[in-house]
Short mmCIF file of C-alpha atoms and ligand atoms in Angstrom, two decimals:
data_model
loop_
_atom_site.label_atom_id
_atom_site.label_comp_id
_atom_site.label_asym_id
_atom_site.label_seq_id
_atom_site.Cartn_x
_atom_site.Cartn_y
_atom_site.Cartn_z
CA MET A 1 43.45 -45.53 -32.88
CA SER A 2 43.17 -42.22 -31.07
CA PHE A 3 43.26 -43.44 -27.46
CA THR A 4 46.47 -45.37 -26.84
CA TYR A 5 49.12 -45.79 -24.18
CA LYS A 6 52.56 -44.29 -24.44
CA GLU A 7 54.42 -46.48 -21.99
CA THR A 8 52.16 -46.37 -18.94
CA GLU A 9 50.16 -43.22 -19.80
CA LEU A 10 46.88 -43.04 -21.71
CA PHE A 11 46.88 -40.44 -24.47
CA ALA A 12 44.10 -38.87 -26.49
CA GLU A 13 45.90 -38.28 -29.79
CA GLN A 14 49.03 -36.41 -28.55
CA CYS A 15 47.47 -35.17 -25.31
CA ALA A 16 48.14 -36.91 -21.99
CA VAL A 17 44.77 -37.67 -20.41
CA THR A 18 46.18 -36.94 -16.94
CA GLU A 19 46.96 -33.39 -18.03
CA LEU A 20 43.48 -32.93 -19.50
CA ALA A 21 41.94 -34.05 -16.23
CA LYS A 22 44.26 -31.74 -14.27
CA THR A 23 43.24 -28.76 -16.40
CA HIS A 24 39.53 -29.44 -16.77
CA GLY A 25 38.62 -31.65 -13.80
CA THR A 26 36.56 -34.82 -13.79
CA PRO A 27 34.22 -36.28 -14.87
CA LEU A 28 35.38 -35.22 -18.31
CA PHE A 29 34.44 -36.27 -21.82
CA VAL A 30 37.35 -36.25 -24.27
CA TYR A 31 36.74 -36.52 -28.02
CA SER A 32 39.28 -37.05 -30.80
CA LYS A 33 38.83 -34.94 -33.91
CA ALA A 34 40.97 -37.38 -35.90
CA ALA A 35 38.75 -40.30 -34.92
CA ILE A 36 35.53 -38.46 -35.83
CA THR A 37 37.05 -37.51 -39.17
CA ALA A 38 38.30 -41.03 -39.91
CA ASN A 39 34.95 -42.55 -38.97
CA TRP A 40 33.14 -40.12 -41.23
CA GLN A 41 35.46 -40.81 -44.14
CA GLN A 42 34.94 -44.54 -43.72
CA PHE A 43 31.39 -43.84 -44.88
CA SER A 44 31.92 -40.91 -47.25
CA GLN A 45 34.67 -42.55 -49.29
CA HIS A 46 32.28 -45.34 -50.29
CA TRP A 47 29.31 -43.06 -50.82
CA PRO A 48 29.66 -40.89 -53.92
CA ALA A 49 27.24 -38.04 -54.68
CA PRO A 50 24.33 -37.80 -55.27
CA HIS A 51 24.02 -40.22 -52.33
CA LYS A 52 23.89 -38.43 -48.99
CA LEU A 53 25.03 -38.96 -45.42
CA CYS A 54 23.13 -37.37 -42.56
CA TYR A 55 24.85 -37.61 -39.18
CA ALA A 56 22.33 -38.51 -36.44
CA VAL A 57 22.65 -35.55 -34.08
CA LYS A 58 21.22 -37.31 -31.03
CA ALA A 59 24.34 -39.49 -30.74
CA ASN A 60 26.46 -36.45 -29.82
CA SER A 61 25.15 -32.95 -30.38
CA ASN A 62 27.99 -30.78 -29.10
CA LEU A 63 28.40 -27.77 -31.40
CA ALA A 64 32.08 -28.53 -32.00
CA VAL A 65 31.26 -32.10 -33.08
CA LEU A 66 28.53 -30.85 -35.42
CA ASN A 67 30.83 -28.17 -36.79
CA VAL A 68 33.63 -30.67 -37.55
CA LEU A 69 31.10 -32.80 -39.43
CA ALA A 70 29.51 -29.84 -41.25
CA ARG A 71 32.97 -28.92 -42.52
CA LEU A 72 33.37 -32.49 -43.79
CA GLY A 73 30.22 -31.96 -45.83
CA ALA A 74 27.79 -33.80 -43.56
CA GLY A 75 24.05 -33.51 -43.67
CA PHE A 76 22.19 -34.09 -40.40
CA ASP A 77 19.38 -36.28 -39.09
CA ILE A 78 17.47 -34.58 -36.28
CA VAL A 79 14.66 -35.60 -33.95
CA SER A 80 13.63 -32.24 -32.49
CA GLY A 81 13.44 -28.52 -33.21
CA GLY A 82 16.19 -28.09 -30.64
CA GLU A 83 18.52 -30.27 -32.67
CA LEU A 84 17.75 -28.21 -35.79
CA ALA A 85 18.68 -25.04 -33.89
CA ARG A 86 21.94 -26.70 -32.80
CA VAL A 87 22.79 -27.72 -36.36
CA LEU A 88 22.21 -24.16 -37.56
CA ALA A 89 24.24 -22.74 -34.66
CA ALA A 90 27.09 -25.09 -35.60
CA GLY A 91 27.18 -23.93 -39.22
CA GLY A 92 25.06 -26.67 -40.82
CA LYS A 93 22.41 -25.90 -43.43
CA ALA A 94 18.70 -26.73 -43.02
CA GLU A 95 18.53 -27.95 -46.64
CA ASP A 96 20.92 -30.74 -45.63
CA VAL A 97 18.77 -31.82 -42.69
CA VAL A 98 16.20 -34.60 -42.45
CA PHE A 99 13.70 -34.38 -39.60
CA SER A 100 12.88 -37.77 -38.01
CA GLY A 101 10.86 -38.53 -34.89
CA VAL A 102 7.39 -39.82 -34.00
CA GLY A 103 6.09 -36.81 -32.12
CA LYS A 104 6.86 -33.61 -34.05
CA SER A 105 4.93 -30.70 -32.54
CA HIS A 106 3.20 -27.86 -34.44
CA GLU A 107 5.96 -25.49 -33.40
CA GLU A 108 8.72 -27.83 -34.56
CA ILE A 109 7.12 -28.39 -37.96
CA ALA A 110 6.52 -24.66 -38.47
CA TYR A 111 10.11 -23.86 -37.45
CA ALA A 112 11.52 -26.52 -39.79
CA LEU A 113 9.43 -25.22 -42.71
CA ASP A 114 10.54 -21.64 -41.99
CA GLN A 115 14.16 -22.79 -42.12
CA ASN A 116 13.65 -24.72 -45.38
CA ILE A 117 14.22 -28.19 -43.99
CA GLY A 118 15.57 -30.78 -46.46
CA CYS A 119 12.95 -33.43 -45.71
CA PHE A 120 10.44 -34.56 -43.11
CA ASN A 121 10.67 -38.26 -42.31
CA VAL A 122 6.98 -38.74 -41.50
CA GLU A 123 5.91 -41.48 -39.08
CA SER A 124 2.09 -41.49 -39.23
CA SER A 125 -0.84 -40.33 -41.34
CA ALA A 126 -1.83 -37.91 -38.58
CA GLU A 127 1.58 -36.27 -38.93
CA LEU A 128 1.09 -36.07 -42.70
CA GLU A 129 -2.19 -34.18 -42.20
CA ARG A 130 -0.55 -31.87 -39.67
CA ILE A 131 2.33 -30.98 -41.98
CA GLN A 132 -0.14 -30.38 -44.86
CA HIS A 133 -2.13 -28.01 -42.65
CA ILE A 134 0.88 -25.99 -41.54
CA ALA A 135 2.48 -25.92 -45.00
CA SER A 136 -0.75 -24.70 -46.59
CA GLU A 137 -1.08 -21.91 -44.01
CA LYS A 138 2.43 -20.84 -44.91
CA GLY A 139 1.86 -21.28 -48.64
CA VAL A 140 4.83 -23.63 -49.03
CA VAL A 141 5.35 -27.21 -50.19
CA ALA A 142 6.87 -29.60 -47.66
CA PRO A 143 9.33 -32.27 -48.83
CA ILE A 144 8.17 -35.62 -47.46
CA SER A 145 9.55 -39.10 -46.97
CA LEU A 146 7.48 -41.78 -45.23
CA ARG A 147 9.13 -43.86 -42.56
CA VAL A 148 8.04 -47.39 -43.23
CA ASN A 149 8.49 -50.26 -40.87
CA PRO A 150 10.11 -53.14 -42.78
CA ASP A 151 9.41 -55.58 -39.91
CA VAL A 152 12.85 -57.14 -39.75
CA ASP A 153 14.46 -58.33 -36.54
CA ALA A 154 17.67 -56.41 -36.04
CA GLN A 155 18.69 -58.80 -33.25
CA THR A 156 19.75 -56.07 -30.93
CA HIS A 157 18.71 -54.92 -27.47
CA PRO A 158 14.88 -54.64 -27.26
CA TYR A 159 15.14 -50.97 -26.23
CA ILE A 160 17.02 -50.09 -29.41
CA ALA A 161 15.19 -52.33 -31.90
CA THR A 162 12.86 -50.08 -33.86
CA GLY A 163 11.97 -51.96 -37.02
CA LEU A 164 9.48 -54.47 -35.67
CA LYS A 165 5.70 -54.23 -36.05
CA ALA A 166 5.37 -54.11 -32.29
CA ASN A 167 6.99 -50.74 -31.72
CA LYS A 168 5.94 -47.13 -31.96
CA PHE A 169 8.08 -46.11 -34.94
CA GLY A 170 7.07 -45.79 -38.57
CA ILE A 171 4.13 -46.86 -40.73
CA ALA A 172 3.38 -50.55 -41.24
CA MET A 173 4.50 -51.86 -44.64
CA GLY A 174 0.93 -52.97 -45.39
CA GLU A 175 -0.42 -49.45 -44.87
CA ALA A 176 2.30 -47.58 -46.72
CA LEU A 177 0.59 -47.51 -50.12
CA ASP A 178 -2.64 -46.04 -48.69
CA VAL A 179 -0.78 -43.38 -46.74
CA PHE A 180 1.19 -42.49 -49.86
CA ARG A 181 -2.00 -42.12 -51.92
CA ARG A 182 -3.36 -39.81 -49.25
CA GLY A 183 -0.13 -37.79 -49.30
CA GLN A 184 -0.24 -37.50 -53.09
CA ALA A 185 -3.72 -35.99 -52.81
CA LEU A 186 -2.53 -33.26 -50.45
CA GLU A 187 -1.46 -30.13 -52.27
CA ASN A 188 1.28 -28.84 -50.04
CA LEU A 189 3.22 -32.09 -49.79
CA ASP A 190 5.93 -33.32 -52.12
CA MET A 191 5.98 -37.09 -51.61
CA ARG A 192 9.51 -37.89 -52.71
CA GLY A 193 11.05 -40.54 -50.50
CA VAL A 194 10.80 -43.52 -48.21
CA ASP A 195 12.91 -44.19 -45.15
CA CYS A 196 13.42 -46.75 -42.44
CA HIS A 197 15.56 -47.20 -39.36
CA ILE A 198 15.53 -50.72 -38.01
CA GLY A 199 17.43 -50.26 -34.77
CA SER A 200 20.81 -49.46 -33.30
CA GLN A 201 24.08 -51.23 -32.54
CA ILE A 202 23.61 -53.72 -35.40
CA LEU A 203 26.80 -55.59 -36.23
CA THR A 204 25.99 -57.61 -39.36
CA PRO A 205 24.89 -56.33 -42.79
CA GLN A 206 22.14 -58.91 -43.22
CA PRO A 207 19.31 -57.14 -41.35
CA PHE A 208 20.08 -53.93 -43.28
CA LEU A 209 20.04 -55.74 -46.62
CA ASP A 210 16.82 -57.60 -45.75
CA ALA A 211 15.21 -54.27 -44.88
CA ALA A 212 16.56 -52.68 -48.07
CA ASP A 213 15.03 -55.42 -50.23
CA ARG A 214 11.63 -54.81 -48.64
CA MET A 215 12.00 -51.09 -49.24
CA PHE A 216 13.01 -51.67 -52.88
CA ASN A 217 9.84 -53.76 -53.30
CA LEU A 218 7.75 -50.97 -51.88
CA ILE A 219 9.39 -48.42 -54.19
CA GLY A 220 8.54 -50.68 -57.14
CA THR A 221 4.90 -50.84 -56.06
CA LEU A 222 4.71 -47.08 -55.57
CA ARG A 223 6.22 -46.39 -58.95
CA GLU A 224 3.69 -48.70 -60.59
CA GLU A 225 1.07 -46.42 -59.06
CA GLY A 226 2.76 -43.44 -60.67
CA ILE A 227 4.26 -42.17 -57.41
CA GLN A 228 7.78 -41.06 -58.31
CA ILE A 229 9.94 -41.96 -55.35
CA THR A 230 13.41 -40.51 -55.83
CA HIS A 231 15.14 -41.27 -52.56
CA LEU A 232 15.55 -44.11 -50.12
CA ASP A 233 16.92 -43.33 -46.66
CA MET A 234 18.07 -46.51 -44.90
CA GLY A 235 18.60 -44.80 -41.52
CA GLY A 236 21.42 -45.52 -39.10
CA GLY A 237 22.10 -48.29 -36.63
CA PHE A 238 25.66 -49.27 -37.56
CA GLY A 239 27.17 -50.94 -34.52
CA ILE A 240 30.63 -50.63 -33.04
CA PRO A 241 32.59 -53.18 -30.99
CA TYR A 242 32.28 -52.37 -27.29
CA GLN A 243 33.68 -55.64 -25.99
CA HIS A 244 34.98 -58.41 -28.25
CA GLU A 245 32.40 -58.18 -31.02
CA GLU A 246 33.44 -58.44 -34.63
CA LYS A 247 33.50 -55.09 -36.41
CA LEU A 248 30.75 -54.36 -38.95
CA GLU A 249 32.31 -54.00 -42.41
CA VAL A 250 30.66 -50.77 -43.52
CA SER A 251 32.26 -50.57 -46.97
CA GLY A 252 30.86 -53.92 -48.14
CA TYR A 253 27.35 -52.98 -47.06
CA LEU A 254 27.50 -49.54 -48.68
CA GLN A 255 28.68 -50.99 -51.98
CA GLU A 256 26.10 -53.76 -52.00
CA LEU A 257 23.34 -51.25 -51.25
CA GLN A 258 24.42 -49.08 -54.18
CA ARG A 259 24.58 -52.10 -56.47
CA ARG A 260 21.01 -53.10 -55.62
CA ALA A 261 19.76 -49.50 -55.91
CA LYS A 262 21.26 -49.20 -59.37
CA GLU A 263 19.09 -52.10 -60.51
CA ILE A 264 16.03 -50.09 -59.46
CA GLY A 265 17.34 -46.93 -61.09
CA ASN A 266 16.84 -43.18 -60.47
CA LEU A 267 17.27 -43.53 -56.72
CA THR A 268 19.33 -41.36 -54.37
CA LEU A 269 20.37 -43.24 -51.26
CA MET A 270 20.72 -41.75 -47.79
CA LEU A 271 22.12 -43.03 -44.51
CA GLU A 272 21.92 -41.65 -40.97
CA PRO A 273 24.90 -42.96 -38.99
CA GLY A 274 25.26 -41.72 -35.41
CA ARG A 275 27.09 -44.11 -33.10
CA ALA A 276 29.49 -45.28 -35.83
CA ILE A 277 30.78 -41.71 -36.26
CA VAL A 278 31.32 -40.70 -32.63
CA GLY A 279 31.13 -43.81 -30.42
CA ASN A 280 34.78 -44.81 -30.38
CA ALA A 281 35.87 -41.17 -30.77
CA GLY A 282 35.18 -40.34 -27.13
CA ILE A 283 36.09 -41.45 -23.62
CA MET A 284 34.81 -40.42 -20.22
CA VAL A 285 37.50 -39.76 -17.65
CA THR A 286 36.58 -40.24 -14.02
CA LYS A 287 38.47 -40.14 -10.72
CA VAL A 288 38.39 -42.85 -8.08
CA GLU A 289 36.93 -41.40 -4.86
CA TYR A 290 37.08 -44.54 -2.73
CA TYR A 291 38.13 -48.15 -2.84
CA LYS A 292 35.64 -50.07 -0.74
CA PRO A 293 36.56 -53.75 -0.32
CA GLY A 294 33.86 -56.09 0.96
CA SER A 295 33.29 -59.74 1.80
CA GLU A 296 31.09 -60.34 -1.28
CA LYS A 297 32.26 -57.64 -3.63
CA ASN A 298 34.83 -54.88 -3.91
CA PHE A 299 33.72 -51.49 -5.10
CA LEU A 300 35.57 -48.71 -6.85
CA LEU A 301 33.50 -45.60 -6.23
CA VAL A 302 34.17 -43.02 -8.94
CA ASP A 303 33.16 -39.39 -9.35
CA ALA A 304 31.08 -39.98 -12.51
CA GLY A 305 27.56 -41.36 -12.22
CA MET A 306 24.70 -42.69 -14.28
CA ASN A 307 23.66 -39.08 -14.80
CA ASP A 308 26.89 -38.59 -16.81
CA LEU A 309 26.84 -41.86 -18.77
CA LEU A 310 23.54 -43.72 -18.67
CA ARG A 311 24.16 -46.58 -21.09
CA PRO A 312 25.22 -49.24 -18.56
CA SER A 313 22.20 -48.47 -16.35
CA LEU A 314 19.70 -48.10 -19.21
CA TYR A 315 20.76 -50.93 -21.54
CA ASN A 316 23.07 -52.95 -19.35
CA ALA A 317 25.65 -51.83 -21.92
CA TYR A 318 29.28 -52.90 -21.66
CA HIS A 319 32.07 -50.32 -21.68
CA ASP A 320 35.74 -51.10 -21.27
CA ILE A 321 37.22 -49.34 -18.25
CA VAL A 322 40.97 -48.78 -18.21
CA PRO A 323 43.42 -47.02 -15.92
CA VAL A 324 44.74 -43.69 -17.22
CA GLN A 325 48.06 -44.58 -15.58
CA ARG A 326 48.98 -48.23 -15.70
CA HIS A 327 50.67 -49.71 -12.67
CA GLN A 328 53.05 -52.51 -13.52
CA GLY A 329 53.18 -55.71 -11.52
CA VAL A 330 50.41 -54.99 -9.04
CA ASP A 331 47.47 -57.16 -8.11
CA GLU A 332 44.28 -56.42 -10.02
CA PRO A 333 41.42 -57.29 -7.71
CA LEU A 334 37.95 -57.98 -9.04
CA VAL A 335 35.88 -54.82 -8.60
CA ASP A 336 32.55 -53.25 -9.48
CA VAL A 337 33.00 -49.74 -10.79
CA VAL A 338 30.10 -47.67 -9.46
CA GLY A 339 29.07 -44.03 -9.19
CA PRO A 340 27.85 -41.86 -6.33
CA VAL A 341 24.21 -41.60 -7.45
CA CYS A 342 21.65 -43.01 -5.03
CA GLU A 343 20.51 -45.88 -7.25
CA THR A 344 21.68 -49.50 -7.25
CA GLY A 345 21.62 -49.27 -11.05
CA ASP A 346 24.35 -46.62 -10.94
CA PHE A 347 27.28 -48.63 -12.27
CA PHE A 348 29.78 -48.61 -15.14
CA GLY A 349 31.11 -52.15 -14.95
CA HIS A 350 30.73 -55.32 -12.93
CA ALA A 351 33.51 -57.77 -12.00
CA ARG A 352 36.43 -55.98 -13.65
CA HIS A 353 40.08 -56.57 -12.90
CA LEU A 354 41.40 -53.15 -11.95
CA ALA A 355 44.12 -51.94 -9.65
CA ALA A 356 43.13 -48.45 -8.63
CA GLN A 357 43.21 -46.35 -5.51
CA GLU A 358 41.75 -43.11 -4.29
CA GLY A 359 42.76 -40.30 -6.64
CA ASP A 360 43.56 -42.53 -9.63
CA LEU A 361 41.98 -41.78 -12.97
CA LEU A 362 39.99 -44.26 -15.07
CA ALA A 363 38.82 -43.97 -18.66
CA VAL A 364 35.46 -45.39 -19.70
CA MET A 365 36.01 -46.22 -23.36
CA ASN A 366 33.70 -45.78 -26.37
CA ALA A 367 31.72 -43.08 -24.59
CA GLY A 368 31.41 -40.67 -27.53
CA ALA A 369 27.89 -41.72 -28.57
CA TYR A 370 24.80 -41.51 -26.35
CA GLY A 371 27.04 -40.39 -23.50
CA PHE A 372 26.86 -36.68 -22.87
CA THR A 373 23.62 -36.33 -24.87
CA MET A 374 21.84 -38.56 -22.34
CA ALA A 375 23.35 -36.80 -19.32
CA SER A 376 21.06 -35.32 -16.69
CA ASN A 377 21.29 -33.35 -13.48
CA TYR A 378 19.88 -36.15 -11.31
CA ASN A 379 21.07 -35.81 -7.71
CA THR A 380 21.77 -32.11 -8.53
CA ARG A 381 24.99 -33.03 -10.25
CA PRO A 382 26.36 -30.52 -12.76
CA ARG A 383 26.96 -32.05 -16.17
CA ALA A 384 30.56 -32.84 -17.09
CA ALA A 385 32.92 -30.73 -19.16
CA GLU A 386 33.76 -31.76 -22.74
CA VAL A 387 37.11 -31.39 -24.50
CA MET A 388 38.10 -32.06 -28.11
CA VAL A 389 41.69 -32.92 -28.90
CA HIS A 390 43.42 -32.44 -32.23
CA GLY A 391 47.04 -33.56 -32.23
CA GLU A 392 48.70 -31.75 -29.33
CA THR A 393 45.89 -29.23 -29.01
CA ALA A 394 43.04 -29.63 -26.56
CA SER A 395 40.02 -27.32 -26.74
CA LEU A 396 37.33 -26.97 -24.14
CA ILE A 397 34.11 -27.41 -26.14
CA ARG A 398 31.70 -27.34 -23.21
CA GLU A 399 32.29 -25.90 -19.78
CA ARG A 400 31.42 -27.87 -16.70
CA GLU A 401 28.05 -26.62 -15.50
CA PRO A 402 28.27 -24.17 -12.62
CA LEU A 403 26.25 -25.46 -9.68
CA ALA A 404 24.00 -22.39 -9.42
CA SER A 405 22.92 -22.81 -13.05
CA LEU A 406 21.12 -25.99 -11.99
CA TRP A 407 18.37 -24.04 -10.22
CA GLN A 408 18.36 -21.07 -12.53
CA GLY A 409 14.75 -20.42 -13.46
CA GLU A 410 13.38 -22.02 -10.30
CA HIS A 411 11.37 -19.87 -7.91
CA VAL A 412 10.42 -20.28 -4.28
CA LEU A 413 6.86 -19.33 -3.42
CA GLY A 414 6.21 -15.74 -2.40
CA ASP A 415 5.03 -14.98 1.16
CA ASP A 416 1.39 -14.69 0.04
CA ALA A 417 1.32 -17.99 -1.89
C1 LIG B 1 18.88 -42.85 -33.52
C2 LIG B 1 18.62 -42.77 -34.97
C3 LIG B 1 19.69 -42.85 -35.88
C4 LIG B 1 21.11 -43.12 -35.48
O1 LIG B 1 21.27 -44.39 -34.94
P1 LIG B 1 22.75 -44.97 -34.66
O2 LIG B 1 22.49 -46.30 -34.08
O3 LIG B 1 23.40 -44.04 -33.69
O4 LIG B 1 23.47 -44.99 -35.96
C5 LIG B 1 19.39 -42.69 -37.22
N1 LIG B 1 18.11 -42.49 -37.66
C6 LIG B 1 17.07 -42.41 -36.80
C7 LIG B 1 15.71 -42.18 -37.32
C8 LIG B 1 17.29 -42.55 -35.43
O5 LIG B 1 16.25 -42.50 -34.59
#
């Protein structure tokens, strides 16, 4: 584990978190290179070529994170043209990128084709027609996979379940064959794969395997029609323990998936893990501004807010919150840890036992995924700084935003307006 106490002090690898906060201020995201690497290898060691792993960029898109993964041989799963530009800026290759997302614009499709994108994960027949149109104008052939909705219940939070009929993602299983036939008839499309992504923060292999079986069935049907599907992308969604949940055994699932794919034959498998690579590789460090005891509740007001880490407010997500410096033998009152943003939903934890006073530092654990990437400037708050540690070395990988940059590009009306 990369975030552990040495006596009473929390360390990130060999770096004292107190020192990091002193140097870079708070709120501060701290990532461990060793943890990212180990998480990646947990997948890659059970996933021999030609099978591919595409890190889901939206989980954490900092250039340094992408660069570490590119150097480990990662491909990337993106959901916007902006994410493609980030991958390229970080040293990734467009050929190793799959482009997911329900709402790809003309500009994004054209940009991805110009860069030689590895594959489009297409989510509707309208998108198929649009890609055909743009590819034919450019005189190129676009590599296509269809995102099919296997209609399995991932038993996760409704906001992050994506594989049910009732949500906006993918093409219904019953329509997949027709859409494929249409794609086959279009000259500038190379219909080569199918993909799915059933949701996020899934902690048992069963929903994945159920979905895989439905996808294998579909591949069988398509091949009977003479449509040569050569890859199956099973998406991401691998959960991590945030509280006391049992860990998902990735290796067993990966091996079972390969075993079943072998029975089908001639099939390259792909996965798109995001959270499982970066979630437990990051913490958010925040400083206590005030302790505010009350008759009903006690509050610890900290200097990070929902604009820095939205998951508790958005999903009612649980994050462990620990003191950066442990105090021995003191009372730990029951507190709500809340931020300064003017919203009642601005909290990090309810009813936690924590002894902390003004000026103390707290670490919000497992903040590496969907933390900084969901940050905003709400309440005109500059976004936090980000640091990556490697052994005893700490590198600033994103500067804290200067206040004036928040209204850069804004203009007051001229006198005649
Ligand atoms: C968000 C997303 C992922 C990554 O999900 P995790 O739960 O972070 O693993 C992968 N594929 C697609 C299409 C996604 O939208």
